Short mmCIF file of C-alpha atoms in Angstrom, two decimals:
data_model
loop_
_atom_site.label_atom_id
_atom_site.label_comp_id
_atom_site.label_asym_id
_atom_site.label_seq_id
_atom_site.Cartn_x
_atom_site.Cartn_y
_atom_site.Cartn_z
CA UNK A 1237 103.38 114.70 84.05
CA UNK A 1238 105.58 117.59 84.67
CA UNK A 1239 109.23 117.35 83.54
CA UNK A 1240 109.37 113.46 82.98
CA UNK A 1241 110.42 112.18 79.55
CA UNK A 1242 107.49 110.01 78.54
CA UNK A 1243 106.32 108.10 75.50
CA UNK A 1244 102.81 106.65 74.51
CA UNK A 1245 104.45 103.27 73.74
CA UNK A 1246 106.83 100.92 75.68
CA UNK A 1247 109.37 99.59 73.13
CA UNK A 1248 112.72 99.93 74.79
CA UNK A 1249 112.56 96.89 77.03
CA UNK A 1250 111.04 93.46 76.96
CA UNK A 1251 107.35 93.36 77.52
CA UNK A 1252 108.14 91.21 80.54
CA UNK A 1253 109.32 94.50 82.29
CA UNK A 1254 105.80 95.70 82.10
CA UNK A 1255 104.13 92.53 82.98
CA UNK A 1256 106.74 91.51 85.70
CA UNK A 1257 107.81 93.28 88.86
CA UNK A 1258 110.37 95.67 87.26
CA UNK A 1259 107.92 98.44 86.44
CA UNK A 1260 107.72 101.48 88.69
CA UNK A 1261 104.63 101.03 90.90
CA UNK A 1262 101.69 103.34 90.72
CA UNK A 1263 100.79 105.77 93.36
CA UNK A 1264 97.69 104.51 95.11
CA UNK A 1265 95.32 106.02 97.82
CA UNK A 1266 95.59 104.43 101.26
CA UNK A 1267 92.75 102.79 102.97
CA UNK A 1268 91.90 105.21 105.59
CA UNK A 1269 88.08 105.81 106.07
CA UNK A 1270 87.22 102.12 105.48
CA UNK A 1271 89.67 101.10 108.41
CA UNK A 1272 87.44 103.21 110.85
CA UNK A 1273 84.08 101.46 110.13
CA UNK A 1274 82.60 98.38 111.86
CA UNK A 1275 82.91 95.33 109.67
CA UNK A 1276 80.88 92.09 109.28
CA UNK A 1277 81.68 89.15 107.16
CA UNK A 1278 78.51 87.17 106.15
CA UNK A 1279 80.32 84.71 103.94
CA UNK A 1280 78.68 81.40 104.17
CA UNK A 1281 75.16 82.79 105.08
CA UNK A 1282 72.37 82.18 102.72
CA UNK A 1283 71.31 85.77 102.61
CA UNK A 1284 73.15 88.80 101.15
CA UNK A 1285 71.62 91.14 103.62
CA UNK A 1286 72.74 92.01 107.21
CA UNK A 1287 70.44 94.10 109.42
CA UNK A 1288 71.16 95.80 112.59
CA UNK A 1289 68.31 97.02 114.92
CA UNK A 1290 68.98 100.36 116.44
CA UNK A 1291 67.22 101.20 119.69
CA UNK A 1292 65.64 104.66 119.96
CA UNK A 1293 65.85 106.74 123.14
CA UNK A 1294 62.69 105.90 125.05
CA UNK A 1295 63.17 109.04 127.31
CA UNK A 1296 63.00 109.43 131.01
CA UNK A 1297 60.72 107.37 133.16
CA UNK A 1298 57.75 109.10 134.94
CA UNK A 1299 57.23 109.52 138.70
CA UNK A 1300 54.55 107.94 140.60
CA UNK A 1301 52.52 108.24 143.79
CA UNK A 1302 52.52 105.88 146.67
CA UNK A 1303 49.65 103.46 146.49
CA UNK A 1304 48.78 104.31 142.92
CA UNK A 1305 49.18 101.56 140.26
CA UNK A 1306 51.10 102.19 137.10
CA UNK A 1307 49.00 101.15 134.25
CA UNK A 1308 50.76 102.57 131.18
CA UNK A 1309 52.88 100.23 129.24
CA UNK A 1310 55.99 101.51 127.52
CA UNK A 1311 56.45 100.27 123.89
CA UNK A 1312 59.87 98.80 123.49
CA UNK A 1313 60.33 99.91 120.06
CA UNK A 1314 63.44 100.40 118.04
CA UNK A 1315 64.17 103.41 115.77
CA UNK A 1316 65.09 101.60 112.61
CA UNK A 1317 66.88 98.56 111.10
CA UNK A 1318 70.09 99.45 109.39
CA UNK A 1319 70.27 97.23 106.31
CA UNK A 1320 73.39 96.26 104.52
CA UNK A 1321 72.62 94.50 101.28
CA UNK A 1322 75.93 93.08 99.78
CA UNK A 1323 76.46 93.53 96.00
CA UNK A 1324 79.46 93.32 93.74
CA UNK A 1325 80.90 96.41 95.14
CA UNK A 1326 83.97 96.34 93.00
CA UNK A 1327 84.63 94.30 89.90
CA UNK A 1328 87.25 94.48 87.09
CA UNK A 1329 88.22 92.16 84.08
CA UNK A 1330 91.33 92.08 81.99
CA UNK A 1331 92.86 89.69 79.48
CA UNK A 1332 96.50 88.52 79.42
CA UNK A 1333 97.27 86.90 76.09
CA UNK A 1334 99.39 83.77 75.80
CA UNK A 1335 101.94 85.63 73.79
CA UNK A 1336 102.19 88.30 76.57
CA UNK A 1337 102.89 85.48 79.15
CA UNK A 1338 105.39 83.75 76.92
CA UNK A 1339 107.29 87.07 76.89
CA UNK A 1340 107.44 87.00 80.64
CA UNK A 1341 109.34 83.63 80.42
CA UNK A 1342 111.64 83.79 77.58
CA UNK A 1343 112.67 80.36 76.31
CA UNK A 1344 109.73 78.52 77.76
CA UNK A 1345 107.84 76.57 75.09
CA UNK A 1346 104.16 75.45 75.20
CA UNK A 1347 102.87 78.32 77.21
CA UNK A 1348 99.44 78.27 75.52
CA UNK A 1349 98.95 74.61 76.53
CA UNK A 1350 100.39 75.13 80.02
CA UNK A 1351 97.98 77.94 80.71
CA UNK A 1352 95.06 75.66 79.86
CA UNK A 1353 96.25 72.65 82.02
CA UNK A 1354 98.17 73.97 85.07
CA UNK A 1355 96.35 74.08 88.34
CA UNK A 1356 94.74 77.27 89.38
CA UNK A 1357 97.48 78.09 91.93
CA UNK A 1358 100.29 77.84 89.38
CA UNK A 1359 98.39 79.98 87.01
CA UNK A 1360 97.70 82.52 89.57
CA UNK A 1361 101.45 82.65 90.47
CA UNK A 1362 102.15 83.35 86.86
CA UNK A 1363 99.71 86.09 86.58
CA UNK A 1364 100.08 87.53 90.17
CA UNK A 1365 101.44 90.98 89.22
CA UNK A 1366 98.52 91.50 86.86
CA UNK A 1367 96.11 90.24 89.55
CA UNK A 1368 97.69 92.64 92.11
CA UNK A 1369 97.05 95.58 89.91
CA UNK A 1370 93.27 94.68 89.36
CA UNK A 1371 92.97 94.04 93.20
CA UNK A 1372 94.35 97.52 93.83
CA UNK A 1373 91.55 98.89 91.68
CA UNK A 1374 88.90 96.98 93.81
CA UNK A 1375 90.38 98.34 97.11
CA UNK A 1376 90.52 101.88 95.71
CA UNK A 1377 86.73 101.52 94.90
CA UNK A 1378 86.21 99.99 98.36
CA UNK A 1379 87.79 103.07 100.01
CA UNK A 1380 85.86 105.48 97.76
CA UNK A 1381 82.55 103.98 98.75
CA UNK A 1382 83.25 104.72 102.49
CA UNK A 1383 84.63 108.30 101.76
CA UNK A 1384 81.36 109.08 99.87
CA UNK A 1385 79.53 108.61 103.13
CA UNK A 1386 81.26 111.37 105.02
CA UNK A 1387 79.13 114.10 103.74
CA UNK A 1388 75.88 112.46 104.46
CA UNK A 1389 75.25 112.83 108.21
CA UNK A 1390 72.23 114.78 109.38
CA UNK A 1391 74.56 117.06 111.57
CA UNK A 1392 76.91 119.15 109.69
CA UNK A 1393 79.24 122.16 110.29
CA UNK A 1394 81.20 124.49 108.05
CA UNK A 1395 80.17 126.81 105.26
CA UNK A 1396 80.01 126.21 101.50
CA UNK A 1397 82.72 128.05 99.79
CA UNK A 1398 84.69 128.88 103.00
CA UNK A 1399 87.96 127.39 104.04
CA UNK A 1400 88.01 125.14 107.17
CA UNK A 1401 89.00 126.86 110.39
CA UNK A 1402 89.56 125.92 113.87
CA UNK A 1403 86.22 127.24 114.75
CA UNK A 1404 84.60 124.65 112.48
CA UNK A 1405 86.41 121.87 114.43
CA UNK A 1406 85.22 123.31 117.66
CA UNK A 1407 81.67 123.40 116.22
CA UNK A 1408 82.04 119.69 115.17
CA UNK A 1409 83.16 118.61 118.59
CA UNK A 1410 80.31 120.63 120.26
CA UNK A 1411 77.74 119.22 117.89
CA UNK A 1412 79.01 115.78 118.45
CA UNK A 1413 78.80 116.27 122.24
CA UNK A 1414 75.12 117.32 122.09
CA UNK A 1415 74.19 114.05 120.50
CA UNK A 1416 74.89 111.94 123.58
CA UNK A 1417 76.77 109.48 121.50
CA UNK A 1418 77.41 106.16 123.13
CA UNK A 1419 80.85 105.82 121.48
CA UNK A 1420 83.21 108.68 122.45
CA UNK A 1421 86.17 107.12 120.81
CA UNK A 1422 86.04 109.40 117.84
CA UNK A 1423 88.37 110.65 115.01
CA UNK A 1424 88.52 113.51 112.65
CA UNK A 1425 88.79 112.46 109.09
CA UNK A 1426 89.74 115.45 106.72
CA UNK A 1427 90.87 115.98 103.06
CA UNK A 1428 94.35 117.17 102.45
CA UNK A 1429 93.21 120.77 101.68
CA UNK A 1430 91.16 120.76 105.03
CA UNK A 1431 94.27 119.68 106.93
CA UNK A 1432 96.35 122.44 105.35
CA UNK A 1433 93.65 124.96 106.09
CA UNK A 1434 93.44 123.98 109.64
CA UNK A 1435 97.25 124.22 109.99
CA UNK A 1436 97.34 127.63 108.53
CA UNK A 1437 94.48 128.95 110.57
CA UNK A 1438 96.23 127.74 113.59
CA UNK A 1439 99.72 128.71 112.81
CA UNK A 1440 98.94 132.12 111.34
CA UNK A 1441 95.93 133.39 113.07
CA UNK A 1442 96.18 130.87 115.96
CA UNK A 1443 92.55 130.56 116.15
CA UNK A 1444 92.52 133.71 118.26
CA UNK A 1445 95.16 132.21 120.65
CA UNK A 1446 98.50 132.72 118.72
CA UNK A 1447 100.28 130.34 116.51
CA UNK A 1448 103.23 129.95 118.67
CA UNK A 1449 100.83 128.49 121.49
CA UNK A 1450 99.10 126.11 119.23
CA UNK A 1451 102.10 124.85 117.21
CA UNK A 1452 103.98 123.75 120.38
CA UNK A 1453 101.07 121.97 122.12
CA UNK A 1454 100.96 118.13 121.95
CA UNK A 1455 97.22 118.14 121.21
CA UNK A 1456 98.03 120.04 117.94
CA UNK A 1457 100.52 117.36 116.80
CA UNK A 1458 99.28 117.67 113.21
CA UNK A 1459 101.86 120.46 113.01
CA UNK A 1460 104.68 118.16 113.29
CA UNK A 1461 103.41 115.37 110.79
CA UNK A 1462 106.23 113.89 108.79
CA UNK A 1463 105.45 111.20 106.34
CA UNK A 1464 101.92 110.04 106.32
CA UNK A 1465 101.52 106.35 107.57
CA UNK A 1466 99.47 103.98 105.50
CA UNK A 1467 96.30 104.39 107.79
CA UNK A 1468 96.46 108.18 107.28
CA UNK A 1469 96.89 109.08 110.88
CA UNK A 1470 98.67 112.57 111.04
CA UNK A 1471 98.44 113.15 114.74
CA UNK A 1472 95.87 114.62 116.90
CA UNK A 1473 94.06 117.90 117.68
CA UNK A 1474 92.26 118.72 120.85
CA UNK A 1475 93.07 115.18 121.91
CA UNK A 1476 91.19 113.71 118.91
CA UNK A 1477 93.11 111.70 116.26
CA UNK A 1478 93.34 113.39 112.98
CA UNK A 1479 93.40 111.26 109.78
CA UNK A 1480 93.92 112.47 106.29
CA UNK A 1481 92.22 110.56 103.59
CA UNK A 1482 93.45 110.54 99.93
CA UNK A 1483 93.01 113.81 97.75
CA UNK A 1484 91.96 111.59 94.85
CA UNK A 1485 89.15 109.95 96.83
CA UNK A 1486 87.92 113.27 98.42
CA UNK A 1487 84.14 113.55 98.64
CA UNK A 1488 82.61 116.63 97.02
CA UNK A 1489 79.46 118.49 97.89
CA UNK A 1490 77.39 121.22 96.55
CA UNK A 1491 78.06 120.51 92.86
CA UNK A 1492 81.82 120.01 93.49
CA UNK A 1493 82.27 123.47 95.05
CA UNK A 1494 83.16 121.95 98.62
CA UNK A 1495 84.62 118.86 100.14
CA UNK A 1496 83.50 116.67 103.00
CA UNK A 1497 85.34 115.58 106.07
CA UNK A 1498 83.82 114.34 109.22
CA UNK A 1499 84.19 113.76 112.86
CA UNK A 1500 83.11 110.20 113.39
CA UNK A 1501 82.97 107.47 115.89
CA UNK A 1502 85.53 104.65 115.37
CA UNK A 1503 84.00 101.28 114.97
CA UNK A 1504 85.47 97.77 115.09
CA UNK A 1505 84.02 94.27 114.33
CA UNK A 1506 80.36 93.33 114.38
CA UNK A 1507 78.26 96.01 116.02
CA UNK A 1508 75.80 93.45 117.32
CA UNK A 1509 78.50 91.65 119.25
CA UNK A 1510 78.71 92.83 122.97
CA UNK A 1511 81.91 94.84 123.60
CA UNK A 1512 82.43 96.01 119.97
CA UNK A 1513 82.36 99.79 119.65
CA UNK A 1514 79.56 101.02 117.39
CA UNK A 1515 81.05 103.44 114.88
CA UNK A 1516 79.47 105.90 112.41
CA UNK A 1517 80.01 103.47 109.40
CA UNK A 1518 79.68 99.84 108.53
CA UNK A 1519 80.89 97.51 106.01
CA UNK A 1520 79.13 94.19 105.23
CA UNK A 1521 80.94 91.78 103.04
CA UNK A 1522 80.93 88.17 101.90
CA UNK A 1523 84.42 86.93 102.07
CA UNK A 1524 87.54 88.70 100.83
CA UNK A 1525 88.97 89.38 97.47
CA UNK A 1526 87.83 86.92 94.80
CA UNK A 1527 90.04 85.96 91.83
CA UNK A 1528 88.75 84.01 88.87
CA UNK A 1529 90.85 82.74 85.93
CA UNK A 1530 89.35 81.38 82.69
CA UNK A 1531 91.27 80.36 79.69
CA UNK A 1532 89.73 81.76 76.59
CA UNK A 1533 90.21 80.28 73.12
CA UNK A 1534 88.57 83.35 71.39
CA UNK A 1535 90.79 85.74 73.32
CA UNK A 1536 93.75 83.31 72.99
CA UNK A 1537 94.63 84.22 76.67
CA UNK A 1538 93.48 84.12 80.19
CA UNK A 1539 90.70 86.30 81.47
CA UNK A 1540 91.19 87.73 84.85
CA UNK A 1541 88.20 88.76 86.97
CA UNK A 1542 88.77 90.19 90.38
CA UNK A 1543 86.05 91.25 92.66
CA UNK A 1544 84.99 92.37 96.14
CA UNK A 1545 81.44 91.57 97.37
CA UNK A 1546 80.46 94.26 100.03
CA UNK A 1547 78.35 97.28 100.86
CA UNK A 1548 79.39 100.41 102.72
CA UNK A 1549 76.57 101.98 104.77
CA UNK A 1550 75.97 104.65 107.58
CA UNK A 1551 75.55 102.69 110.73
CA UNK A 1552 74.55 105.35 113.25
CA UNK A 1553 73.67 108.89 112.17
CA UNK A 1554 74.29 110.25 115.68
CA UNK A 1555 77.86 109.05 115.65
CA UNK A 1556 79.01 111.40 112.91
CA UNK A 1557 79.11 115.11 112.05
CA UNK A 1558 79.93 116.09 108.66
CA UNK A 1559 82.46 118.97 107.96
CA UNK A 1560 81.71 120.66 104.67
CA UNK A 1561 84.16 123.34 103.51
CA UNK A 1562 85.59 124.91 100.29
CA UNK A 1563 87.09 122.64 97.76
CA UNK A 1564 90.75 123.32 96.72
#
């Protein structure tokens, strides 16, 4: 809070303003990193685990001699099996008392009885604003779990305690190119302070090429970013899309001294299905958002439980390069 006039209690309006749609909505982080991952839904499957076999590079074949038999068999092995074991990744509970519900609908009698006997769909409609707030908490946790993977790739660029520079981005691109990644559809995912430091480096020092040159080029379109869209896409740099993920979800490293961005391959759909690009990250889930309502005599109200069953994992280490630089 800065200059807002605030109070610790809400007494000037009916409680229905809080529980209804008249309250000012909270500022919430966007889903950015999680949108760039492969996603598999195993709802209906008996197992909570999804495995992806990853082939290793068998190397180059050997040469031969005319008339000489080849007798050595090549083992057709795979490097590892990436396992996604679905858990209750996000889970939240709240209680809305019958009196609170009655306040939402002035003049309506028999609220307590109605909340016990109405069909699920009607009770959900009554409590939809509260369910939406709990759902937002689950989606924030969902995004956070994906953001936390950005600093864990084996290949990393940047220096602890040092601001991001254009040189770090060039190093990330070079490092990615050395990995022979099968997916060249890649994106940079950076924190707000990393984006700011990159802009300053290009505009002021110009990365050694002069700010005027960089700021007018189409492949440095992050200079002209206006409002940030919901998916976090700011523009591009060196022809690579630049996404900014939420400051509140930033992944820290080195005991909080640094933050983590990454250059990652963009995934889509089930990575085991032909034609789907294999990204750096993967989400395995069982169904979508689950909402459970239970009338509680002890609580004299309705218990709301909202959950997401999923796991976020690194799918292919060679499809990501961490970018570790100074925290703000």
